[in-house]
Every structure is written in C-alpha cells, then in structure tokens.
Amino acid sequence: MEKVYNGIVIFGEMGAGKDALAEQFTSLRKNSKIYNMGVLCREMMKVSKINPSWRDKERYIGQTTADKLREMDVNIMCDYILALIYESGQNMYGFNLSGFEGENYNKELLRQLSLIRNHELSIIVGGRTISDFNYFNNKGYLIIGISISNEVRRKRLVLRDGENTVNASSSLHNTEVDATYIVNNLCHEIIVNHGTILDLKNMAENILKKYEF
C-alpha cells in the first residue's frame, strides 16, 4: 500500500496547468476542495483594472506581492493556506492546539490533519518555492509536479492572459526557477500536460486511485 497522505499540493511553472489539474481532481472526488496559494496575490493583481500604470503588469504585481509577504515570514503563505484547511477540522472536530508546544505541537497537528482527510480531499494549488515544498512535505501532503514544454506553455498563457501580460511576466523570477527545479527533481509524482483535458483527467484519476484518495 502507498503512503497515506493528508492531501495534494500541485507545483508547476505559470501556465503549466495547475488550476486545470486541480479542477480534474474536484470533478472526480466530490469531497475535494481547492485552496490556491496565490489567492492573496491575485487579489492585489486586480488593481490593474482601475490603475493604468499597472496595466498588463498583473504577473509582476503578483510576484512582487509574494516576495514582500515572504520577507515578513518565508512560510506565511503556506501558513495561511493550512489555516484555511485547519478551520474545516475545527468546525467538524473542535480542534485546539493551544495546549501544545514544540515537537508535541507538530505531532498533534499532523494527527489532526490526518483526520481532516476523512471528510475532505484538500487540493493546494500553486506551490512555488523550496520552502513551500519542505513545508507541505513535512505536513504529510502528496507533492505533484505538472510539467509542460515552454512552447506549449507560452501558447496557453497567451490564450489565457494575452500577449502583453505574458511579455511583461518574468520566467526568471526566483519562484519560477524554484518551481522548475522542484518539478524536475523533488515531486512524488509528475504529470506531463501536453495532451487534452481528457488525458489530464485520466492521469488525475490514476493518482487518486494509486494513493486511495
């Protein structure tokens, strides 16, 4: 039997298909819920709609916002997402970690996260950095990398975001470099997303069956 994981985290470069993969998981498992690591950054990206000086710079806004948050605490975005997941356990099981410290805290948190798996398949989208990988790997999550050729990735980004936004985005940003390395070297599973949505759905189903989600 494969190791039992508390949920799934999807890593990949921008345009690789992270959101599309997450949507396939949710279509296959009705108890699944998507949590997006970039939710706070995407909220800030909306300023481009009303401020001409930020027009076509949505990706820059998002990347810079993430950098500033990580300057405050390298794991703060991971903590935010895990807190959202943890709240569902609090509502169902009455979780409380206030009496735990140190290693006992970590053990109890892992125990409680394993219970959440009984009623929710948590799908975390948008892991980017080595710190993100280490954080969720240590919390018992299955790390999936989604890979795509640069040519196909650019075509899909242009269709989704437009030529100007893609040209203003940086594939050399530190998080993009980290994401590439993680997908190529560290993930528990790799999905190559060069095919159709049906192909992606079939690969998602294979992973869910393999790990008994």
Short mmCIF file of C-alpha atoms in Angstrom, two decimals:
data_model
loop_
_atom_site.label_atom_id
_atom_site.label_comp_id
_atom_site.label_asym_id
_atom_site.label_seq_id
_atom_site.Cartn_x
_atom_site.Cartn_y
_atom_site.Cartn_z
CA MET A 1 0.00 0.00 0.00
CA GLU A 2 1.22 3.52 -0.83
CA LYS A 3 1.87 6.01 1.95
CA VAL A 4 -1.25 7.75 3.24
CA TYR A 5 -1.11 11.48 2.50
CA ASN A 6 -3.19 14.26 4.06
CA GLY A 7 -3.94 15.92 0.72
CA ILE A 8 -2.36 17.08 -2.53
CA VAL A 9 -0.13 20.04 -3.40
CA ILE A 10 0.42 20.94 -7.05
CA PHE A 11 3.69 22.57 -8.14
CA GLY A 12 4.43 23.95 -11.60
CA GLU A 13 5.53 26.92 -13.64
CA MET A 14 3.00 29.58 -14.66
CA GLY A 15 0.84 28.23 -17.45
CA ALA A 16 1.67 24.58 -16.82
CA GLY A 17 -1.94 23.73 -15.94
CA LYS A 18 -2.02 23.68 -12.14
CA ASP A 19 -5.59 25.02 -11.92
CA ALA A 20 -6.77 22.67 -14.68
CA LEU A 21 -5.33 19.67 -12.83
CA ALA A 22 -6.95 20.75 -9.57
CA GLU A 23 -10.30 21.06 -11.36
CA GLN A 24 -9.96 17.49 -12.64
CA PHE A 25 -9.39 16.23 -9.10
CA THR A 26 -12.52 18.03 -7.90
CA SER A 27 -14.57 16.64 -10.78
CA LEU A 28 -13.51 13.14 -9.75
CA ARG A 29 -13.87 13.43 -5.97
CA LYS A 30 -16.90 15.33 -4.70
CA ASN A 31 -15.37 15.79 -1.23
CA SER A 32 -12.40 17.73 -2.63
CA LYS A 33 -11.75 21.43 -2.12
CA ILE A 34 -9.24 23.72 -3.84
CA TYR A 35 -7.01 26.12 -1.93
CA ASN A 36 -4.91 28.48 -4.06
CA MET A 37 -1.54 29.64 -2.73
CA GLY A 38 -1.76 32.76 -4.85
CA VAL A 39 -5.15 33.94 -3.59
CA LEU A 40 -3.75 36.95 -1.72
CA CYS A 41 -1.54 37.92 -4.66
CA ARG A 42 -4.42 37.59 -7.12
CA GLU A 43 -6.49 39.95 -5.05
CA MET A 44 -3.75 42.58 -5.37
CA MET A 45 -3.49 41.99 -9.12
CA LYS A 46 -6.98 43.47 -9.51
CA VAL A 47 -5.57 46.99 -9.16
CA SER A 48 -4.52 46.76 -12.82
CA LYS A 49 -8.21 47.08 -13.74
CA ILE A 50 -8.50 50.63 -12.46
CA ASN A 51 -4.93 52.00 -12.45
CA PRO A 52 -3.41 52.46 -15.93
CA SER A 53 0.15 52.47 -14.56
CA TRP A 54 -0.31 48.78 -13.62
CA ARG A 55 -1.98 47.74 -16.88
CA ASP A 56 -0.59 44.43 -18.28
CA LYS A 57 1.58 44.06 -15.16
CA GLU A 58 -0.65 41.66 -13.26
CA ARG A 59 2.03 38.98 -13.01
CA TYR A 60 4.58 41.48 -11.76
CA ILE A 61 2.16 42.62 -9.06
CA GLY A 62 1.51 39.04 -8.00
CA GLN A 63 5.16 38.03 -7.93
CA THR A 64 6.21 41.15 -6.02
CA THR A 65 3.37 40.78 -3.50
CA ALA A 66 4.50 37.21 -2.83
CA ASP A 67 8.09 38.39 -2.37
CA LYS A 68 7.03 41.00 0.19
CA LEU A 69 4.89 38.53 2.13
CA ARG A 70 7.78 36.06 2.27
CA GLU A 71 10.08 38.82 3.53
CA MET A 72 7.80 39.05 6.56
CA ASP A 73 7.84 35.26 7.08
CA VAL A 74 9.07 32.75 4.50
CA ASN A 75 6.20 30.37 5.30
CA ILE A 76 3.39 32.87 5.85
CA MET A 77 1.56 32.00 2.62
CA CYS A 78 1.77 28.29 3.47
CA ASP A 79 0.54 29.00 6.99
CA TYR A 80 -2.41 30.95 5.58
CA ILE A 81 -3.49 28.07 3.34
CA LEU A 82 -3.03 25.46 6.06
CA ALA A 83 -5.05 27.65 8.44
CA LEU A 84 -7.95 27.61 5.96
CA ILE A 85 -7.79 23.82 5.78
CA TYR A 86 -7.44 23.56 9.56
CA GLU A 87 -10.58 25.62 10.09
CA SER A 88 -12.65 22.89 8.44
CA GLY A 89 -11.29 20.46 11.03
CA GLN A 90 -12.01 22.86 13.85
CA ASN A 91 -15.61 23.17 12.72
CA MET A 92 -16.07 19.40 12.50
CA TYR A 93 -13.87 18.04 15.30
CA GLY A 94 -13.34 21.01 17.61
CA PHE A 95 -9.56 21.03 17.11
CA ASN A 96 -7.48 23.06 19.57
CA LEU A 97 -3.67 23.31 19.60
CA SER A 98 -3.35 25.86 22.40
CA GLY A 99 -2.00 23.32 24.93
CA PHE A 100 0.84 22.01 22.76
CA GLU A 101 4.41 23.20 22.21
CA GLY A 102 7.49 22.09 20.28
CA GLU A 103 7.54 18.53 18.97
CA ASN A 104 4.30 17.69 20.72
CA TYR A 105 2.67 20.54 18.78
CA ASN A 106 3.95 19.15 15.47
CA LYS A 107 2.78 15.62 16.27
CA GLU A 108 -0.67 16.78 17.31
CA LEU A 109 -1.03 18.99 14.23
CA LEU A 110 -0.17 16.04 11.98
CA ARG A 111 -2.67 13.86 13.81
CA GLN A 112 -5.40 16.41 13.36
CA LEU A 113 -4.58 16.95 9.69
CA SER A 114 -4.89 13.19 9.13
CA LEU A 115 -8.46 13.37 10.47
CA ILE A 116 -9.40 16.13 8.02
CA ARG A 117 -8.59 13.67 5.22
CA ASN A 118 -11.61 11.62 6.33
CA HIS A 119 -14.06 14.27 5.14
CA GLU A 120 -12.10 16.48 2.73
CA LEU A 121 -9.55 15.99 -0.02
CA SER A 122 -7.58 19.22 0.21
CA ILE A 123 -6.05 20.30 -3.12
CA ILE A 124 -3.45 23.05 -2.72
CA VAL A 125 -2.55 24.81 -5.97
CA GLY A 126 0.47 26.96 -6.65
CA GLY A 127 3.42 25.77 -4.59
CA ARG A 128 6.42 27.70 -5.87
CA THR A 129 9.50 27.64 -3.65
CA ILE A 130 11.76 25.10 -1.94
CA SER A 131 10.37 26.39 1.36
CA ASP A 132 6.83 25.68 0.12
CA PHE A 133 7.88 22.16 -0.83
CA ASN A 134 9.53 21.46 2.52
CA TYR A 135 6.57 22.90 4.42
CA PHE A 136 3.90 20.72 2.84
CA ASN A 137 6.14 17.68 2.51
CA ASN A 138 6.70 17.82 6.27
CA LYS A 139 2.94 18.18 6.81
CA GLY A 140 2.30 14.89 5.01
CA TYR A 141 0.99 16.07 1.65
CA LEU A 142 1.46 14.38 -1.70
CA ILE A 143 3.51 16.71 -3.92
CA ILE A 144 2.58 16.60 -7.60
CA GLY A 145 4.56 18.40 -10.27
CA ILE A 146 2.92 19.38 -13.55
CA SER A 147 5.27 19.81 -16.48
CA ILE A 148 4.86 21.31 -19.93
CA SER A 149 7.13 22.40 -22.78
CA ASN A 150 7.98 26.09 -22.99
CA GLU A 151 6.33 26.33 -26.42
CA VAL A 152 3.00 24.85 -25.32
CA ARG A 153 3.13 26.78 -22.03
CA ARG A 154 3.56 30.12 -23.80
CA LYS A 155 0.71 29.42 -26.23
CA ARG A 156 -1.63 28.62 -23.35
CA LEU A 157 -0.53 31.67 -21.36
CA VAL A 158 -1.17 33.96 -24.34
CA LEU A 159 -4.65 32.47 -24.79
CA ARG A 160 -5.37 32.93 -21.09
CA ASP A 161 -3.71 36.23 -20.22
CA GLY A 162 -2.96 37.98 -23.53
CA GLU A 163 0.31 38.73 -25.30
CA ASN A 164 1.10 41.93 -23.38
CA THR A 165 0.72 40.34 -19.95
CA VAL A 166 2.84 37.34 -20.94
CA ASN A 167 5.59 39.56 -22.34
CA ALA A 168 5.63 41.53 -19.08
CA SER A 169 5.92 38.36 -16.97
CA SER A 170 9.27 37.05 -15.82
CA SER A 171 10.06 33.36 -16.24
CA LEU A 172 13.36 34.12 -14.47
CA HIS A 173 11.66 35.24 -11.25
CA ASN A 174 13.06 33.27 -8.30
CA THR A 175 9.80 31.42 -7.74
CA GLU A 176 9.64 30.30 -11.37
CA VAL A 177 13.21 28.98 -11.17
CA ASP A 178 12.39 27.15 -7.94
CA ALA A 179 9.20 25.69 -9.40
CA THR A 180 11.10 24.29 -12.38
CA TYR A 181 13.70 22.67 -10.14
CA ILE A 182 11.07 21.18 -7.80
CA VAL A 183 9.04 19.70 -10.66
CA ASN A 184 12.13 18.17 -12.25
CA ASN A 185 13.74 16.84 -9.07
CA LEU A 186 11.62 16.66 -5.92
CA CYS A 187 7.96 15.81 -6.53
CA HIS A 188 6.41 12.49 -5.57
CA GLU A 189 4.52 12.34 -8.87
CA ILE A 190 4.94 14.12 -12.23
CA ILE A 191 2.21 14.82 -14.78
CA VAL A 192 3.23 15.88 -18.29
CA ASN A 193 0.43 18.12 -19.53
CA HIS A 194 0.85 18.09 -23.31
CA GLY A 195 -2.44 16.40 -24.14
CA THR A 196 -6.15 17.04 -23.87
CA ILE A 197 -8.33 17.73 -20.85
CA LEU A 198 -9.44 14.09 -21.02
CA ASP A 199 -5.80 12.98 -20.86
CA LEU A 200 -5.33 15.18 -17.80
CA LYS A 201 -8.46 13.75 -16.19
CA ASN A 202 -7.26 10.19 -16.74
CA MET A 203 -3.87 10.96 -15.18
CA ALA A 204 -5.59 12.60 -12.21
CA GLU A 205 -7.79 9.53 -11.71
CA ASN A 206 -4.74 7.25 -11.77
CA ILE A 207 -3.13 9.25 -8.98
CA LEU A 208 -6.29 9.29 -6.87
CA LYS A 209 -6.60 5.52 -7.18
CA LYS A 210 -2.91 4.89 -6.52
CA TYR A 211 -2.97 6.83 -3.22
CA GLU A 212 -6.52 5.81 -2.30
CA PHE A 213 -7.92 9.33 -2.12
#
